[in-house]
Amino acid sequence: MSRTIEVKAKSGSYEIRVGRDLLKEVPAYMKELQLGSRVFVIGDTHTRMFVEQLEHFLINGGFETRTSTITAGEGSKNLNTVRQLYSECADAGLDRKSVIVAVGGGVVGDVAGFVAATYLRGLKFIQVPTTVVSQVDASIGGKTGVDLKEGKNLVGAFHQPSLVVCDLDLMESLSQREFNSGLAEVIKYGLIADEKLFAELEKRLAHKPVTLDSETIVRCAQIKAEVVATDERETLGYRAILNYGHTIGHAIEAVAGYGNVLHGEAISIGMVAAAMLSHDRLQFPGRDVKRIHDLFAGVGLPVKLPRSLQTPVAIKKLVKTMLLDKKTQDGKFQFVLLEKIGKARIGQEISADEVEKILERLV
Ligand SMILES: NC(=O)c1ccc[n+]([C@@H]2O[C@H](COP(=O)([O-])OP(=O)(O)OC[C@H]3O[C@@H](n4cnc5c(N)ncnc54)[C@H](O)[C@@H]3O)[C@@H](O)[C@H]2O)c1
């Protein structure tokens, strides 16, 4: 049994299927969509087993299949990997009707999506996300791309997938830390768009071991799909709502060193800080700041700066890093803040001093 969500992007609509044991259904879905019969499946060294399973299902379904696995991790999200994959596309004889399938987390999705967006000026593309982050966020919305040594996600293209298949079973092999990190994005959806989801998460995440169900993934995917349908290319400013907690989070990731603090861990701290700023600026209730703090802390996510970033010097460095970010205007930050749980307000101007004071309270 799967649930279907439609993403009504201006450049074309597509479906997200959510459920369990869906990997084996991919060939049938591809036939429904009348996609070509030559398929290039791309995964990474941690999702190789799913790549091999999918290859088996595709061959049984009459598809001609080629596979490749890139080295796991953000370090592979670069143009060298893309160049290598282009060569493999050529070697496999891919043509305009061929299909690229990404089986992995956001790194695989972003890289494989970029290859699909650019090889032969664009091939059809399917996402089979295997992390929490990729199931609820990265696989939906058509942002593809790679990092340069000068910065993250500096090269890319918008290229919507033809289909997204979220199979919850594929997340069972995730490490506890990766799983928890992904929960930060799930909680974010409750905070920015759905009070009921937030309240449900308070109950669900209190039970250990923490699990996610299809209904939660569906709700998150629906919210992302709505944002994408409203502001596909981030030209209206609305898509920025997804950046709640990210201004401070990105700086923490950069200053702590990518990989030392995971993305979800960094935005967990960023979301607590943004809730405190919301309290100061928008009369967001103090008791709800506490609920947010307690929910993140309850699933083992950090709610204070990492020890190495707790010194006055490190806090100044965080603010300086934020000022260098392309999203600042005239030395002021554009924050997403909360009016209440489930309702975010974009474009809130916050000064560097205010941010510094909030960070000082997170030690
Ligand atoms: N395109 C978008 O809209 C968008 C949105 C959010 C994030 N992103 C990008 O996504 C990336 C982060 O995504 P992520 O958190 O999924 O990172 P990731 O792809 O690096 O995956 C995290 C780790 O989990 C491993 N892994 C993946 N699936 C697994 C599984 N089922 N079992 C065991 N291990 C598994 C990976 O190999 C990796 O080591 C970043 O590069 C970010 O920029 C893109």
XYZ file of C-alpha atoms and ligand atoms in Angstrom:
407
model
C 0.000 0.000 0.000
C 1.408 3.364 -0.926
C 0.190 6.926 -0.527
C 0.535 9.344 -3.412
C 1.214 13.069 -3.264
C 1.165 15.200 -6.366
C 3.751 17.946 -6.790
C 2.204 20.578 -9.032
C 5.341 22.399 -10.149
C 4.956 25.011 -12.903
C 7.475 23.128 -15.049
C 5.452 19.903 -14.741
C 3.646 17.732 -12.213
C 4.912 14.508 -10.740
C 4.069 12.062 -7.998
C 5.672 11.122 -4.710
C 4.818 7.587 -3.599
C 5.235 6.862 0.098
C 5.041 3.460 1.778
C 6.909 0.291 2.641
C 8.448 -2.339 0.364
C 8.217 -0.018 -2.643
C 11.661 -0.586 -4.209
C 10.366 -3.590 -6.103
C 7.514 -1.480 -7.518
C 9.861 0.979 -9.268
C 9.899 -0.913 -12.629
C 6.076 -0.967 -12.692
C 5.898 2.757 -11.864
C 8.357 3.440 -14.680
C 6.210 1.501 -17.123
C 3.126 3.477 -16.018
C 5.040 6.664 -16.839
C 6.161 5.165 -20.165
C 9.772 5.990 -19.436
C 12.600 4.649 -21.631
C 14.024 1.175 -21.144
C 17.703 2.104 -20.606
C 18.330 3.009 -16.967
C 21.387 4.314 -15.120
C 21.078 3.749 -11.351
C 23.376 5.854 -9.162
C 23.938 5.228 -5.442
C 26.760 5.574 -2.941
C 28.937 3.157 -0.998
C 26.349 3.006 1.824
C 23.337 2.413 -0.429
C 24.998 -0.094 -2.765
C 22.770 -2.919 -1.468
C 19.634 -1.034 -2.563
C 21.228 -0.238 -5.936
C 21.860 -3.947 -6.440
C 18.312 -4.870 -5.392
C 16.835 -2.289 -7.738
C 19.080 -3.483 -10.566
C 17.709 -6.983 -10.068
C 14.079 -5.764 -10.141
C 14.747 -3.644 -13.233
C 16.387 -6.491 -15.154
C 13.440 -8.766 -14.277
C 11.154 -6.001 -15.513
C 12.880 -5.988 -18.903
C 14.997 -2.843 -18.419
C 18.563 -2.505 -19.637
C 20.508 -1.408 -16.570
C 23.822 0.157 -15.636
C 24.815 1.057 -12.071
C 27.419 3.200 -10.361
C 28.234 3.937 -6.720
C 30.004 7.110 -5.676
C 31.931 7.414 -2.405
C 29.500 8.227 0.438
C 29.522 11.739 1.870
C 29.447 15.439 1.023
C 33.067 15.168 -0.232
C 31.728 13.475 -3.398
C 29.338 16.294 -4.229
C 31.634 17.954 -6.744
C 32.358 18.360 -10.449
C 34.917 15.520 -10.493
C 32.183 13.068 -9.570
C 29.894 14.619 -12.183
C 32.613 14.301 -14.864
C 33.134 10.642 -13.953
C 29.391 9.975 -14.156
C 29.147 11.737 -17.556
C 31.795 9.288 -18.852
C 29.761 6.391 -17.476
C 26.613 7.780 -19.154
C 28.479 7.841 -22.472
C 29.932 4.390 -21.909
C 26.460 3.008 -21.141
C 25.173 4.501 -24.396
C 22.463 6.586 -22.715
C 20.217 8.428 -25.163
C 17.556 11.139 -24.788
C 15.010 8.545 -23.671
C 17.210 7.018 -20.981
C 16.431 7.456 -17.313
C 18.687 8.227 -14.353
C 17.651 6.886 -10.939
C 19.205 8.220 -7.726
C 19.222 5.774 -4.785
C 20.603 7.487 -1.702
C 20.562 10.548 0.488
C 20.635 14.181 -0.539
C 24.200 13.945 -1.844
C 23.376 11.207 -4.356
C 20.104 12.944 -5.272
C 21.777 16.313 -5.869
C 24.680 14.855 -7.901
C 22.651 12.353 -9.945
C 19.985 15.016 -10.475
C 22.589 17.426 -11.817
C 23.924 14.774 -14.182
C 20.341 14.130 -15.335
C 19.728 17.871 -15.762
C 22.772 18.367 -17.964
C 23.725 15.160 -19.791
C 22.338 15.400 -23.346
C 20.676 18.649 -22.140
C 18.436 16.752 -19.796
C 17.300 13.205 -19.096
C 14.309 11.936 -17.146
C 15.138 11.385 -13.522
C 13.730 9.369 -10.616
C 14.525 9.852 -6.943
C 14.594 6.919 -4.523
C 15.597 8.728 -1.308
C 17.082 6.639 1.523
C 17.642 9.168 4.350
C 15.090 11.101 6.397
C 16.441 14.381 4.967
C 16.095 13.193 1.405
C 12.630 11.618 1.872
C 11.074 14.733 3.386
C 13.103 17.428 1.666
C 16.001 16.961 -0.779
C 14.299 14.605 -3.257
C 11.349 16.974 -3.762
C 11.513 20.267 -5.592
C 14.042 19.829 -8.379
C 17.079 21.556 -6.877
C 20.149 19.700 -8.119
C 23.807 20.609 -7.955
C 27.264 20.285 -6.503
C 29.678 22.138 -4.238
C 32.785 24.066 -5.271
C 35.768 24.488 -2.974
C 34.549 28.111 -2.651
C 31.232 27.025 -1.166
C 28.279 24.640 -0.962
C 25.726 24.232 -3.755
C 27.335 26.925 -5.936
C 26.735 25.076 -9.233
C 23.398 23.583 -10.093
C 20.190 23.489 -12.051
C 16.475 23.188 -11.424
C 15.405 19.831 -12.820
C 12.264 18.225 -11.437
C 12.199 14.449 -11.120
C 9.519 12.448 -12.952
C 8.824 10.440 -9.812
C 9.900 10.211 -6.170
C 9.628 6.857 -4.369
C 9.888 7.095 -0.558
C 10.254 3.551 0.769
C 10.391 3.712 4.572
C 12.073 0.303 4.777
C 15.178 1.774 3.147
C 15.779 4.020 6.166
C 16.147 1.116 8.596
C 19.890 0.822 7.985
C 20.558 4.472 8.870
C 22.795 5.105 11.868
C 21.009 6.494 14.914
C 22.878 9.779 14.536
C 21.892 10.232 10.852
C 18.291 9.304 11.653
C 18.072 11.800 14.531
C 19.690 14.480 12.418
C 16.938 13.982 9.816
C 14.278 14.350 12.509
C 15.292 18.013 12.801
C 13.896 18.646 9.294
C 10.704 16.737 10.158
C 10.173 18.870 13.270
C 10.883 21.980 11.165
C 7.803 21.278 9.008
C 5.628 21.227 12.116
C 7.113 24.526 13.268
C 6.750 26.423 9.992
C 3.504 25.012 8.671
C 1.563 22.532 10.793
C 0.798 22.897 14.478
C -0.994 19.529 14.525
C 2.084 17.766 13.116
C 4.229 19.379 15.813
C 1.867 18.207 18.570
C 1.810 14.695 17.099
C 5.603 14.644 16.984
C 5.738 15.618 20.649
C 3.802 12.422 21.406
C 5.426 10.118 18.817
C 9.030 11.094 19.500
C 8.612 10.581 23.249
C 8.415 6.802 22.626
C 11.771 5.072 22.359
C 13.105 3.795 20.030
C 11.914 6.658 17.869
C 10.331 5.641 14.571
C 8.655 7.452 11.706
C 5.469 6.311 9.989
C 4.212 6.874 6.445
C 1.708 9.461 7.646
C 4.492 11.696 8.994
C 6.568 11.400 5.807
C 3.440 12.116 3.744
C 2.635 15.263 5.736
C 6.202 16.592 5.417
C 6.299 15.801 1.694
C 2.934 17.557 1.246
C 4.249 20.717 2.886
C 7.396 20.685 0.735
C 5.248 20.010 -2.367
C 3.019 22.998 -1.516
C 6.036 25.283 -1.117
C 7.490 24.069 -4.439
C 4.148 24.548 -6.216
C 3.946 28.129 -4.913
C 7.550 29.202 -5.519
C 9.318 26.621 -7.673
C 12.439 28.653 -8.446
C 12.652 30.677 -5.259
C 11.773 33.866 -7.143
C 8.921 34.946 -4.846
C 10.800 34.627 -1.580
C 8.242 32.141 -0.239
C 10.505 29.094 -0.569
C 12.719 30.802 2.021
C 10.254 29.554 4.660
C 12.157 26.248 4.461
C 15.243 28.038 5.780
C 13.850 28.322 9.302
C 16.814 27.748 11.648
C 19.241 27.589 8.731
C 20.960 31.015 8.974
C 22.578 30.158 12.301
C 22.692 26.430 11.436
C 24.808 26.967 8.311
C 27.297 29.100 10.230
C 27.625 26.411 12.927
C 28.273 23.753 10.253
C 30.897 25.921 8.549
C 32.759 27.034 11.687
C 32.660 23.629 13.424
C 33.820 22.014 10.156
C 31.416 20.127 7.890
C 30.849 16.616 9.169
C 31.816 17.422 12.768
C 28.320 18.733 13.357
C 25.666 17.165 11.099
C 23.282 19.451 9.226
C 20.269 18.427 11.329
C 22.221 18.943 14.540
C 23.278 22.435 13.435
C 19.760 23.503 12.436
C 18.387 22.090 15.672
C 20.485 24.700 17.520
C 19.532 27.261 14.840
C 15.811 26.559 15.308
C 16.013 26.958 19.086
C 17.867 30.278 18.557
C 15.268 31.426 16.002
C 12.475 30.532 18.456
C 14.166 32.742 21.087
C 14.431 35.566 18.546
C 10.757 35.018 17.680
C 9.914 35.453 21.360
C 11.858 38.755 21.519
C 10.508 40.092 18.228
C 7.073 38.612 17.566
C 5.804 37.836 21.055
C 6.111 34.138 20.282
C 5.120 32.517 23.620
C 7.942 31.590 25.993
C 6.239 28.285 26.827
C 6.444 27.334 23.134
C 10.171 28.164 23.041
C 10.452 25.606 25.841
C 8.344 23.030 23.944
C 10.683 23.389 20.942
C 13.785 23.137 23.108
C 12.410 20.053 24.886
C 11.382 18.263 21.686
C 14.841 18.604 20.118
C 16.598 17.706 23.384
C 14.254 14.731 23.858
C 15.414 13.091 20.618
C 19.053 13.707 21.455
C 19.555 16.714 19.194
C 21.772 19.531 20.470
C 20.103 22.682 21.787
C 23.266 24.517 22.814
C 26.367 25.505 20.848
C 28.990 22.758 20.617
C 31.607 23.157 23.345
C 34.273 24.291 20.841
C 32.015 27.202 19.755
C 31.070 28.477 23.203
C 33.880 31.052 23.599
C 33.338 34.777 22.864
C 35.878 34.485 20.022
C 34.022 31.556 18.437
C 30.662 33.343 18.762
C 32.108 36.400 16.970
C 33.402 34.050 14.260
C 29.923 32.566 13.844
C 28.413 36.038 13.350
C 31.186 36.981 10.903
C 30.555 33.809 8.906
C 26.866 34.668 8.795
C 27.666 38.184 7.538
C 29.637 36.701 4.636
C 26.627 34.597 3.657
C 24.999 35.727 0.423
C 21.648 36.091 2.173
C 22.544 39.190 4.215
C 21.456 42.690 3.157
C 23.309 45.818 4.405
C 24.792 43.859 7.283
C 21.308 42.766 8.465
C 20.147 39.196 8.461
C 16.869 38.133 6.895
C 15.458 35.633 9.360
C 12.479 33.318 9.196
C 10.752 33.652 12.562
C 7.674 32.078 14.135
C 4.436 33.905 14.879
C 3.184 30.740 16.507
C 3.894 27.047 16.179
C 2.775 26.173 12.634
C 3.070 29.712 11.254
C 6.330 31.252 10.067
C 7.048 34.794 8.906
C 9.821 35.380 6.364
C 12.088 38.394 5.843
C 12.489 39.476 9.481
C 15.459 41.843 9.744
C 17.774 40.984 12.608
C 21.015 42.820 13.432
C 24.381 41.161 14.052
C 24.232 42.364 17.686
C 20.914 40.655 18.307
C 22.236 37.398 16.873
C 25.370 37.612 19.000
C 23.269 38.120 22.157
C 21.116 35.085 21.353
C 24.192 32.937 20.688
C 25.631 33.985 24.050
C 22.502 32.497 25.652
C 23.136 29.137 23.921
C 26.187 28.145 25.946
N 18.120 19.493 -3.326
C 17.560 19.931 -2.221
O 16.498 20.546 -2.235
C 18.246 19.662 -0.912
C 17.560 19.876 0.288
C 18.184 19.547 1.486
C 19.479 19.038 1.476
N 20.110 18.882 0.279
C 21.477 18.332 0.240
O 21.423 17.016 0.732
C 22.648 16.666 1.354
C 22.342 16.121 2.717
O 21.510 15.002 2.571
P 21.625 13.737 3.534
O 21.525 14.190 4.924
O 20.695 12.719 3.014
O 23.171 13.343 3.348
P 23.915 12.140 2.621
O 23.384 11.882 1.274
O 25.367 12.451 2.729
O 23.570 10.896 3.549
C 24.060 10.863 4.871
C 24.866 9.565 5.119
O 23.957 8.475 5.190
C 24.361 7.443 4.288
N 23.158 6.744 3.894
C 22.211 7.154 3.016
N 21.178 6.303 3.033
C 21.493 5.317 3.911
C 20.823 4.171 4.370
N 19.587 3.885 3.977
N 21.439 3.369 5.266
C 22.686 3.686 5.736
N 23.365 4.776 5.351
C 22.768 5.579 4.457
C 25.079 8.184 3.209
O 25.926 7.323 2.476
C 25.842 9.217 4.006
O 26.973 8.641 4.566
C 23.472 17.938 1.379
O 24.411 17.894 0.340
C 22.449 19.042 1.121
O 23.019 20.165 0.484
C 19.527 19.150 -0.888
